[in-house]
Amino acid sequence: MNKSNLKDYIKGWFVGNFDPTLIKTNDVEIGVKEYQAGDYEEFHHHRIATEITCIIKGEVEMNGVRYKQGDMILIEPYEGTDFKAITDAMNVVVKYPGASDDKYIGKYENNIT
């Protein structure tokens, strides 16, 4: 067994093709993300990965819709979202497949972001 701590990983990402990681793979990316009330991530989309976000605690807003503990959001490739923590929050994010350099700021519009 090998013990580590979530704080040992960059922005909570602990499985994927990056360093440090518990499992180095392009198959999937997994992270546990913690946010303070008011934290914001700008609108972005992925062109390869499907992203699943599960709200573990707190309340967040994505694309103007509020989500709370237990809600799961499935975001397909080319769909996009922003993210705002309404309260202190924690979520689990799974991206499948893992895809390096697959985060594009802005909406997808005819291959131009």
Short mmCIF file of N, CA, C and O in Angstrom, two decimals:
data_model
loop_
_atom_site.label_atom_id
_atom_site.label_comp_id
_atom_site.label_asym_id
_atom_site.label_seq_id
_atom_site.Cartn_x
_atom_site.Cartn_y
_atom_site.Cartn_z
N MET A 1 0.83 -1.19 0.00
CA MET A 1 0.00 0.00 0.00
C MET A 1 0.88 1.25 0.00
O MET A 1 1.96 1.25 0.56
N ASN A 2 0.34 2.28 -0.60
CA ASN A 2 1.03 3.55 -0.68
C ASN A 2 0.07 4.64 -0.22
O ASN A 2 -0.98 4.84 -0.83
N LYS A 3 0.39 5.33 0.85
CA LYS A 3 -0.48 6.37 1.38
C LYS A 3 -0.04 7.73 0.86
O LYS A 3 1.15 8.04 0.79
N SER A 4 -1.01 8.55 0.47
CA SER A 4 -0.75 9.94 0.11
C SER A 4 -1.93 10.76 0.61
O SER A 4 -2.83 10.25 1.27
N ASN A 5 -1.92 12.05 0.29
CA ASN A 5 -2.97 12.94 0.74
C ASN A 5 -3.44 13.76 -0.45
O ASN A 5 -2.63 14.14 -1.30
N LEU A 6 -4.71 14.07 -0.51
CA LEU A 6 -5.27 14.85 -1.60
C LEU A 6 -4.50 16.15 -1.81
O LEU A 6 -4.33 16.61 -2.95
N LYS A 7 -3.97 16.72 -0.74
CA LYS A 7 -3.22 17.97 -0.84
C LYS A 7 -1.89 17.79 -1.57
O LYS A 7 -1.25 18.77 -1.95
N ASP A 8 -1.48 16.54 -1.80
CA ASP A 8 -0.25 16.26 -2.54
C ASP A 8 -0.42 16.45 -4.06
O ASP A 8 0.55 16.40 -4.80
N TYR A 9 -1.66 16.64 -4.51
CA TYR A 9 -1.97 16.66 -5.94
C TYR A 9 -2.43 18.05 -6.37
O TYR A 9 -3.03 18.79 -5.60
N ILE A 10 -2.15 18.40 -7.60
CA ILE A 10 -2.45 19.73 -8.12
C ILE A 10 -3.94 19.88 -8.38
O ILE A 10 -4.52 19.11 -9.16
N LYS A 11 -4.55 20.85 -7.70
CA LYS A 11 -5.98 21.17 -7.83
C LYS A 11 -6.87 19.95 -7.63
O LYS A 11 -7.96 19.87 -8.18
N GLY A 12 -6.42 18.96 -6.86
CA GLY A 12 -7.24 17.80 -6.53
C GLY A 12 -7.22 16.67 -7.55
O GLY A 12 -7.82 15.63 -7.33
N TRP A 13 -6.53 16.85 -8.67
CA TRP A 13 -6.48 15.80 -9.69
C TRP A 13 -5.47 14.73 -9.28
O TRP A 13 -4.29 15.01 -9.12
N PHE A 14 -5.95 13.48 -9.12
CA PHE A 14 -5.06 12.43 -8.63
C PHE A 14 -4.96 11.20 -9.53
O PHE A 14 -4.16 10.31 -9.28
N VAL A 15 -5.75 11.13 -10.61
CA VAL A 15 -5.61 10.08 -11.61
C VAL A 15 -5.63 10.74 -12.98
O VAL A 15 -6.52 11.54 -13.27
N GLY A 16 -4.64 10.44 -13.82
CA GLY A 16 -4.60 11.00 -15.17
C GLY A 16 -3.17 11.09 -15.67
O GLY A 16 -2.23 10.67 -14.99
N ASN A 17 -3.02 11.68 -16.83
CA ASN A 17 -1.71 11.78 -17.46
C ASN A 17 -1.04 13.11 -17.08
O ASN A 17 -0.89 14.00 -17.91
N PHE A 18 -0.69 13.22 -15.82
CA PHE A 18 -0.01 14.40 -15.30
C PHE A 18 0.79 13.99 -14.08
O PHE A 18 0.68 12.86 -13.62
N ASP A 19 1.60 14.89 -13.57
CA ASP A 19 2.42 14.61 -12.39
C ASP A 19 2.15 15.68 -11.34
O ASP A 19 2.06 16.85 -11.69
N PRO A 20 2.02 15.29 -10.10
CA PRO A 20 2.01 13.91 -9.59
C PRO A 20 0.65 13.25 -9.86
O PRO A 20 -0.34 13.93 -10.10
N THR A 21 0.62 11.94 -9.80
CA THR A 21 -0.60 11.18 -9.97
C THR A 21 -0.46 9.83 -9.29
O THR A 21 0.65 9.33 -9.11
N LEU A 22 -1.58 9.26 -8.89
CA LEU A 22 -1.56 7.90 -8.34
C LEU A 22 -1.50 6.86 -9.46
O LEU A 22 -0.85 5.84 -9.33
N ILE A 23 -2.24 7.13 -10.54
CA ILE A 23 -2.24 6.24 -11.70
C ILE A 23 -2.04 7.11 -12.93
O ILE A 23 -2.87 7.97 -13.22
N LYS A 24 -0.96 6.89 -13.65
CA LYS A 24 -0.68 7.67 -14.86
C LYS A 24 -1.37 6.97 -16.03
O LYS A 24 -1.01 5.86 -16.41
N THR A 25 -2.37 7.65 -16.60
CA THR A 25 -3.15 7.06 -17.68
C THR A 25 -3.81 8.14 -18.52
O THR A 25 -4.10 9.23 -18.01
N ASN A 26 -4.05 7.83 -19.78
CA ASN A 26 -4.85 8.69 -20.64
C ASN A 26 -6.30 8.22 -20.69
O ASN A 26 -7.14 8.84 -21.35
N ASP A 27 -6.61 7.11 -20.01
CA ASP A 27 -7.94 6.53 -20.08
C ASP A 27 -8.99 7.36 -19.35
O ASP A 27 -10.15 7.40 -19.76
N VAL A 28 -8.59 8.00 -18.25
CA VAL A 28 -9.55 8.73 -17.42
C VAL A 28 -8.80 9.74 -16.56
O VAL A 28 -7.61 9.58 -16.32
N GLU A 29 -9.48 10.79 -16.15
CA GLU A 29 -8.94 11.72 -15.16
C GLU A 29 -9.96 11.81 -14.02
O GLU A 29 -11.16 11.87 -14.26
N ILE A 30 -9.45 11.81 -12.78
CA ILE A 30 -10.32 11.88 -11.61
C ILE A 30 -9.74 12.90 -10.65
O ILE A 30 -8.54 12.89 -10.37
N GLY A 31 -10.61 13.75 -10.13
CA GLY A 31 -10.18 14.75 -9.17
C GLY A 31 -11.24 15.02 -8.12
O GLY A 31 -12.43 14.85 -8.38
N VAL A 32 -10.79 15.40 -6.95
CA VAL A 32 -11.68 15.89 -5.89
C VAL A 32 -11.35 17.36 -5.75
O VAL A 32 -10.23 17.73 -5.43
N LYS A 33 -12.34 18.20 -6.04
CA LYS A 33 -12.12 19.64 -6.10
C LYS A 33 -12.82 20.32 -4.92
O LYS A 33 -13.97 20.03 -4.65
N GLU A 34 -12.09 21.20 -4.26
CA GLU A 34 -12.66 21.97 -3.15
C GLU A 34 -12.69 23.44 -3.54
O GLU A 34 -11.76 23.95 -4.15
N TYR A 35 -13.79 24.10 -3.19
CA TYR A 35 -13.99 25.50 -3.53
C TYR A 35 -14.46 26.29 -2.32
O TYR A 35 -15.19 25.77 -1.47
N GLN A 36 -14.07 27.55 -2.29
CA GLN A 36 -14.58 28.49 -1.30
C GLN A 36 -15.74 29.24 -1.96
O GLN A 36 -15.75 29.45 -3.18
N ALA A 37 -16.72 29.66 -1.15
CA ALA A 37 -17.85 30.43 -1.68
C ALA A 37 -17.31 31.59 -2.50
O ALA A 37 -16.39 32.29 -2.09
N GLY A 38 -17.84 31.75 -3.71
CA GLY A 38 -17.41 32.82 -4.60
C GLY A 38 -16.38 32.41 -5.63
O GLY A 38 -16.16 33.14 -6.61
N ASP A 39 -15.71 31.26 -5.44
CA ASP A 39 -14.74 30.80 -6.45
C ASP A 39 -15.46 30.64 -7.79
O ASP A 39 -16.62 30.21 -7.85
N TYR A 40 -14.75 30.97 -8.86
CA TYR A 40 -15.37 30.95 -10.19
C TYR A 40 -14.39 30.40 -11.21
O TYR A 40 -13.21 30.73 -11.18
N GLU A 41 -14.89 29.56 -12.10
CA GLU A 41 -14.11 29.08 -13.25
C GLU A 41 -14.86 29.53 -14.51
O GLU A 41 -16.07 29.31 -14.63
N GLU A 42 -14.12 30.13 -15.44
CA GLU A 42 -14.77 30.68 -16.62
C GLU A 42 -15.32 29.59 -17.53
O GLU A 42 -14.93 28.42 -17.46
N PHE A 43 -16.23 30.01 -18.40
CA PHE A 43 -16.88 29.10 -19.33
C PHE A 43 -15.82 28.39 -20.18
O PHE A 43 -14.91 29.02 -20.72
N HIS A 44 -15.95 27.07 -20.28
CA HIS A 44 -15.03 26.27 -21.09
C HIS A 44 -15.74 25.03 -21.59
O HIS A 44 -16.84 24.71 -21.13
N HIS A 45 -15.12 24.38 -22.55
CA HIS A 45 -15.66 23.11 -23.06
C HIS A 45 -14.49 22.17 -23.36
O HIS A 45 -13.34 22.58 -23.40
N HIS A 46 -14.84 20.91 -23.57
CA HIS A 46 -13.88 19.89 -23.99
C HIS A 46 -14.33 19.37 -25.35
O HIS A 46 -15.53 19.33 -25.63
N ARG A 47 -13.39 18.97 -26.17
CA ARG A 47 -13.74 18.45 -27.49
C ARG A 47 -13.61 16.93 -27.55
O ARG A 47 -14.13 16.31 -28.48
N ILE A 48 -12.91 16.36 -26.59
CA ILE A 48 -12.72 14.91 -26.56
C ILE A 48 -13.44 14.29 -25.37
O ILE A 48 -14.18 13.33 -25.51
N ALA A 49 -13.22 14.84 -24.20
CA ALA A 49 -13.69 14.22 -22.96
C ALA A 49 -15.15 14.52 -22.64
O ALA A 49 -15.64 15.62 -22.88
N THR A 50 -15.80 13.52 -22.09
CA THR A 50 -17.08 13.70 -21.40
C THR A 50 -16.73 13.94 -19.94
O THR A 50 -15.85 13.26 -19.40
N GLU A 51 -17.38 14.90 -19.31
CA GLU A 51 -17.08 15.23 -17.93
C GLU A 51 -18.30 14.97 -17.05
O GLU A 51 -19.42 15.34 -17.41
N ILE A 52 -18.06 14.33 -15.93
CA ILE A 52 -19.11 14.10 -14.93
C ILE A 52 -18.68 14.84 -13.67
O ILE A 52 -17.57 14.65 -13.18
N THR A 53 -19.57 15.68 -13.16
CA THR A 53 -19.33 16.38 -11.90
C THR A 53 -20.38 15.93 -10.90
O THR A 53 -21.57 16.00 -11.19
N CYS A 54 -19.94 15.46 -9.75
CA CYS A 54 -20.84 15.06 -8.67
C CYS A 54 -20.60 16.00 -7.49
O CYS A 54 -19.48 16.10 -6.99
N ILE A 55 -21.65 16.69 -7.05
CA ILE A 55 -21.53 17.62 -5.94
C ILE A 55 -21.57 16.81 -4.64
O ILE A 55 -22.56 16.16 -4.33
N ILE A 56 -20.47 16.86 -3.90
CA ILE A 56 -20.35 16.12 -2.64
C ILE A 56 -20.87 16.93 -1.47
O ILE A 56 -21.50 16.41 -0.56
N LYS A 57 -20.58 18.25 -1.48
CA LYS A 57 -21.13 19.12 -0.44
C LYS A 57 -21.24 20.53 -0.99
O LYS A 57 -20.54 20.91 -1.93
N GLY A 58 -22.17 21.28 -0.42
CA GLY A 58 -22.33 22.67 -0.81
C GLY A 58 -23.29 22.86 -1.96
O GLY A 58 -24.02 21.95 -2.36
N GLU A 59 -23.27 24.09 -2.48
CA GLU A 59 -24.13 24.46 -3.59
C GLU A 59 -23.30 25.21 -4.62
O GLU A 59 -22.49 26.07 -4.27
N VAL A 60 -23.50 24.86 -5.89
CA VAL A 60 -22.76 25.48 -6.99
C VAL A 60 -23.74 25.91 -8.07
O VAL A 60 -24.90 25.48 -8.09
N GLU A 61 -23.23 26.72 -8.98
CA GLU A 61 -24.02 27.13 -10.13
C GLU A 61 -23.22 26.89 -11.39
O GLU A 61 -22.04 27.26 -11.47
N MET A 62 -23.86 26.23 -12.36
CA MET A 62 -23.24 25.95 -13.65
C MET A 62 -24.23 26.38 -14.72
O MET A 62 -25.39 25.92 -14.71
N ASN A 63 -23.82 27.28 -15.61
CA ASN A 63 -24.70 27.78 -16.67
C ASN A 63 -26.00 28.34 -16.11
O ASN A 63 -27.07 28.16 -16.69
N GLY A 64 -25.92 28.99 -14.95
CA GLY A 64 -27.10 29.62 -14.37
C GLY A 64 -28.04 28.69 -13.63
O GLY A 64 -29.07 29.11 -13.12
N VAL A 65 -27.69 27.40 -13.55
CA VAL A 65 -28.52 26.41 -12.84
C VAL A 65 -27.81 26.05 -11.55
O VAL A 65 -26.61 25.78 -11.55
N ARG A 66 -28.56 26.02 -10.46
CA ARG A 66 -27.97 25.67 -9.16
C ARG A 66 -28.07 24.17 -8.91
O ARG A 66 -29.08 23.54 -9.21
N TYR A 67 -26.98 23.65 -8.34
CA TYR A 67 -26.89 22.23 -7.99
C TYR A 67 -26.46 22.12 -6.54
O TYR A 67 -25.73 22.97 -6.04
N LYS A 68 -26.89 21.03 -5.90
CA LYS A 68 -26.57 20.83 -4.49
C LYS A 68 -26.06 19.42 -4.27
O LYS A 68 -26.00 18.62 -5.20
N GLN A 69 -25.72 19.13 -3.02
CA GLN A 69 -25.18 17.83 -2.64
C GLN A 69 -25.97 16.69 -3.25
O GLN A 69 -27.19 16.66 -3.17
N GLY A 70 -25.26 15.78 -3.89
CA GLY A 70 -25.87 14.60 -4.49
C GLY A 70 -26.20 14.75 -5.96
O GLY A 70 -26.40 13.76 -6.66
N ASP A 71 -26.25 15.99 -6.47
CA ASP A 71 -26.54 16.19 -7.88
C ASP A 71 -25.34 15.77 -8.72
O ASP A 71 -24.19 15.99 -8.35
N MET A 72 -25.64 15.16 -9.88
CA MET A 72 -24.60 14.73 -10.82
C MET A 72 -24.90 15.38 -12.17
O MET A 72 -26.04 15.35 -12.63
N ILE A 73 -23.89 15.97 -12.77
CA ILE A 73 -24.04 16.69 -14.02
C ILE A 73 -23.15 16.02 -15.07
O ILE A 73 -21.94 15.88 -14.86
N LEU A 74 -23.73 15.63 -16.19
CA LEU A 74 -23.00 15.01 -17.29
C LEU A 74 -22.85 16.05 -18.40
O LEU A 74 -23.84 16.59 -18.89
N ILE A 75 -21.61 16.34 -18.78
CA ILE A 75 -21.32 17.33 -19.82
C ILE A 75 -20.62 16.62 -20.97
O ILE A 75 -19.51 16.10 -20.82
N GLU A 76 -21.28 16.57 -22.11
CA GLU A 76 -20.76 15.89 -23.29
C GLU A 76 -19.71 16.77 -23.99
O GLU A 76 -19.69 17.99 -23.80
N PRO A 77 -18.87 16.15 -24.84
CA PRO A 77 -17.93 16.95 -25.63
C PRO A 77 -18.66 18.05 -26.41
O PRO A 77 -19.78 17.85 -26.88
N TYR A 78 -18.04 19.19 -26.49
CA TYR A 78 -18.53 20.40 -27.17
C TYR A 78 -19.60 21.14 -26.39
O TYR A 78 -19.94 22.26 -26.75
N GLU A 79 -20.17 20.54 -25.35
CA GLU A 79 -21.02 21.30 -24.44
C GLU A 79 -20.06 22.05 -23.51
O GLU A 79 -18.94 21.62 -23.31
N GLY A 80 -20.51 23.11 -22.95
CA GLY A 80 -19.62 23.86 -22.08
C GLY A 80 -20.34 24.35 -20.85
O GLY A 80 -21.56 24.30 -20.76
N THR A 81 -19.54 24.83 -19.90
CA THR A 81 -20.12 25.37 -18.68
C THR A 81 -19.13 26.30 -18.00
O THR A 81 -17.92 26.19 -18.21
N ASP A 82 -19.67 27.18 -17.20
CA ASP A 82 -18.86 27.89 -16.23
C ASP A 82 -19.13 27.22 -14.89
O ASP A 82 -19.88 26.23 -14.83
N PHE A 83 -18.54 27.72 -13.83
CA PHE A 83 -18.71 27.09 -12.52
C PHE A 83 -18.52 28.15 -11.45
O PHE A 83 -17.51 28.84 -11.45
N LYS A 84 -19.50 28.27 -10.57
CA LYS A 84 -19.39 29.20 -9.45
C LYS A 84 -19.80 28.48 -8.18
O LYS A 84 -20.86 27.85 -8.12
N ALA A 85 -18.97 28.58 -7.14
CA ALA A 85 -19.31 28.03 -5.84
C ALA A 85 -20.19 29.05 -5.11
O ALA A 85 -19.76 30.15 -4.82
N ILE A 86 -21.42 28.69 -4.84
CA ILE A 86 -22.34 29.55 -4.12
C ILE A 86 -22.00 29.51 -2.63
O ILE A 86 -22.03 30.53 -1.95
N THR A 87 -21.68 28.32 -2.14
CA THR A 87 -21.22 28.12 -0.76
C THR A 87 -19.86 27.43 -0.85
O THR A 87 -19.43 27.04 -1.93
N ASP A 88 -19.20 27.22 0.28
CA ASP A 88 -18.04 26.33 0.26
C ASP A 88 -18.54 25.00 -0.31
O ASP A 88 -19.65 24.56 0.04
N ALA A 89 -17.77 24.41 -1.19
CA ALA A 89 -18.26 23.23 -1.90
C ALA A 89 -17.14 22.25 -2.17
O ALA A 89 -15.96 22.61 -2.17
N MET A 90 -17.53 21.01 -2.43
CA MET A 90 -16.60 19.96 -2.84
C MET A 90 -17.31 19.12 -3.89
O MET A 90 -18.50 18.82 -3.75
N ASN A 91 -16.57 18.77 -4.94
CA ASN A 91 -17.14 17.88 -5.93
C ASN A 91 -16.10 16.88 -6.41
O ASN A 91 -14.91 17.07 -6.21
N VAL A 92 -16.59 15.81 -7.00
CA VAL A 92 -15.73 14.82 -7.65
C VAL A 92 -15.95 15.00 -9.15
O VAL A 92 -17.09 15.09 -9.61
N VAL A 93 -14.85 15.07 -9.90
CA VAL A 93 -14.93 15.24 -11.34
C VAL A 93 -14.25 14.05 -12.01
O VAL A 93 -13.14 13.66 -11.63
N VAL A 94 -14.93 13.47 -12.99
CA VAL A 94 -14.38 12.38 -13.79
C VAL A 94 -14.42 12.85 -15.25
O VAL A 94 -15.47 13.29 -15.73
N LYS A 95 -13.29 12.78 -15.92
CA LYS A 95 -13.23 13.09 -17.35
C LYS A 95 -12.84 11.81 -18.09
O LYS A 95 -11.84 11.18 -17.75
N TYR A 96 -13.66 11.47 -19.09
CA TYR A 96 -13.44 10.23 -19.84
C TYR A 96 -13.57 10.51 -21.33
O TYR A 96 -14.60 11.03 -21.75
N PRO A 97 -12.59 10.14 -22.12
CA PRO A 97 -11.27 9.69 -21.68
C PRO A 97 -10.45 10.86 -21.16
O PRO A 97 -10.80 12.02 -21.39
N GLY A 98 -9.37 10.53 -20.49
CA GLY A 98 -8.42 11.57 -20.11
C GLY A 98 -7.83 12.12 -21.40
O GLY A 98 -7.56 11.37 -22.33
N ALA A 99 -7.68 13.40 -21.49
CA ALA A 99 -7.19 13.99 -22.74
C ALA A 99 -6.39 15.23 -22.40
O ALA A 99 -6.95 16.24 -21.99
N SER A 100 -5.09 15.15 -22.56
CA SER A 100 -4.23 16.30 -22.30
C SER A 100 -4.59 17.44 -23.25
O SER A 100 -4.95 17.22 -24.40
N ASP A 101 -4.53 18.66 -22.75
CA ASP A 101 -4.79 19.85 -23.57
C ASP A 101 -6.17 19.84 -24.21
O ASP A 101 -6.33 20.21 -25.38
N ASP A 102 -7.19 19.41 -23.47
CA ASP A 102 -8.55 19.34 -24.01
C ASP A 102 -9.48 20.32 -23.28
O ASP A 102 -10.66 20.06 -23.14
N LYS A 103 -8.96 21.43 -22.81
CA LYS A 103 -9.79 22.45 -22.18
C LYS A 103 -9.72 23.71 -23.03
O LYS A 103 -8.64 24.26 -23.23
N TYR A 104 -10.87 24.13 -23.52
CA TYR A 104 -10.96 25.28 -24.40
C TYR A 104 -11.84 26.34 -23.74
O TYR A 104 -12.98 26.06 -23.38
N ILE A 105 -11.31 27.54 -23.62
CA ILE A 105 -12.06 28.64 -23.01
C ILE A 105 -13.06 29.17 -24.03
O ILE A 105 -12.72 29.38 -25.19
N GLY A 106 -14.29 29.37 -23.60
CA GLY A 106 -15.34 29.90 -24.47
C GLY A 106 -16.17 28.79 -25.07
O GLY A 106 -15.93 27.61 -24.88
N LYS A 107 -17.18 29.22 -25.82
CA LYS A 107 -18.10 28.29 -26.47
C LYS A 107 -17.46 27.77 -27.75
O LYS A 107 -16.67 28.44 -28.39
N TYR A 108 -17.88 26.58 -28.15
CA TYR A 108 -17.43 26.01 -29.41
C TYR A 108 -18.25 26.62 -30.54
O TYR A 108 -19.48 26.55 -30.54
N GLU A 109 -17.56 27.23 -31.48
CA GLU A 109 -18.25 27.84 -32.62
C GLU A 109 -17.43 27.58 -33.87
O GLU A 109 -16.44 28.25 -34.13
N ASN A 110 -17.85 26.60 -34.67
CA ASN A 110 -17.21 26.30 -35.94
C ASN A 110 -15.69 26.22 -35.85
O ASN A 110 -14.97 26.89 -36.58
N ASN A 111 -15.22 25.43 -34.89
CA ASN A 111 -13.78 25.21 -34.68
C ASN A 111 -13.02 26.42 -34.21
O ASN A 111 -11.81 26.45 -34.23
N ILE A 112 -13.72 27.46 -33.78
CA ILE A 112 -13.06 28.66 -33.25
C ILE A 112 -13.57 28.89 -31.84
O ILE A 112 -14.76 28.88 -31.60
N THR A 113 -12.65 29.11 -30.90
CA THR A 113 -13.08 29.42 -29.54
C THR A 113 -12.78 30.85 -29.24
O THR A 113 -11.97 31.49 -29.85
#
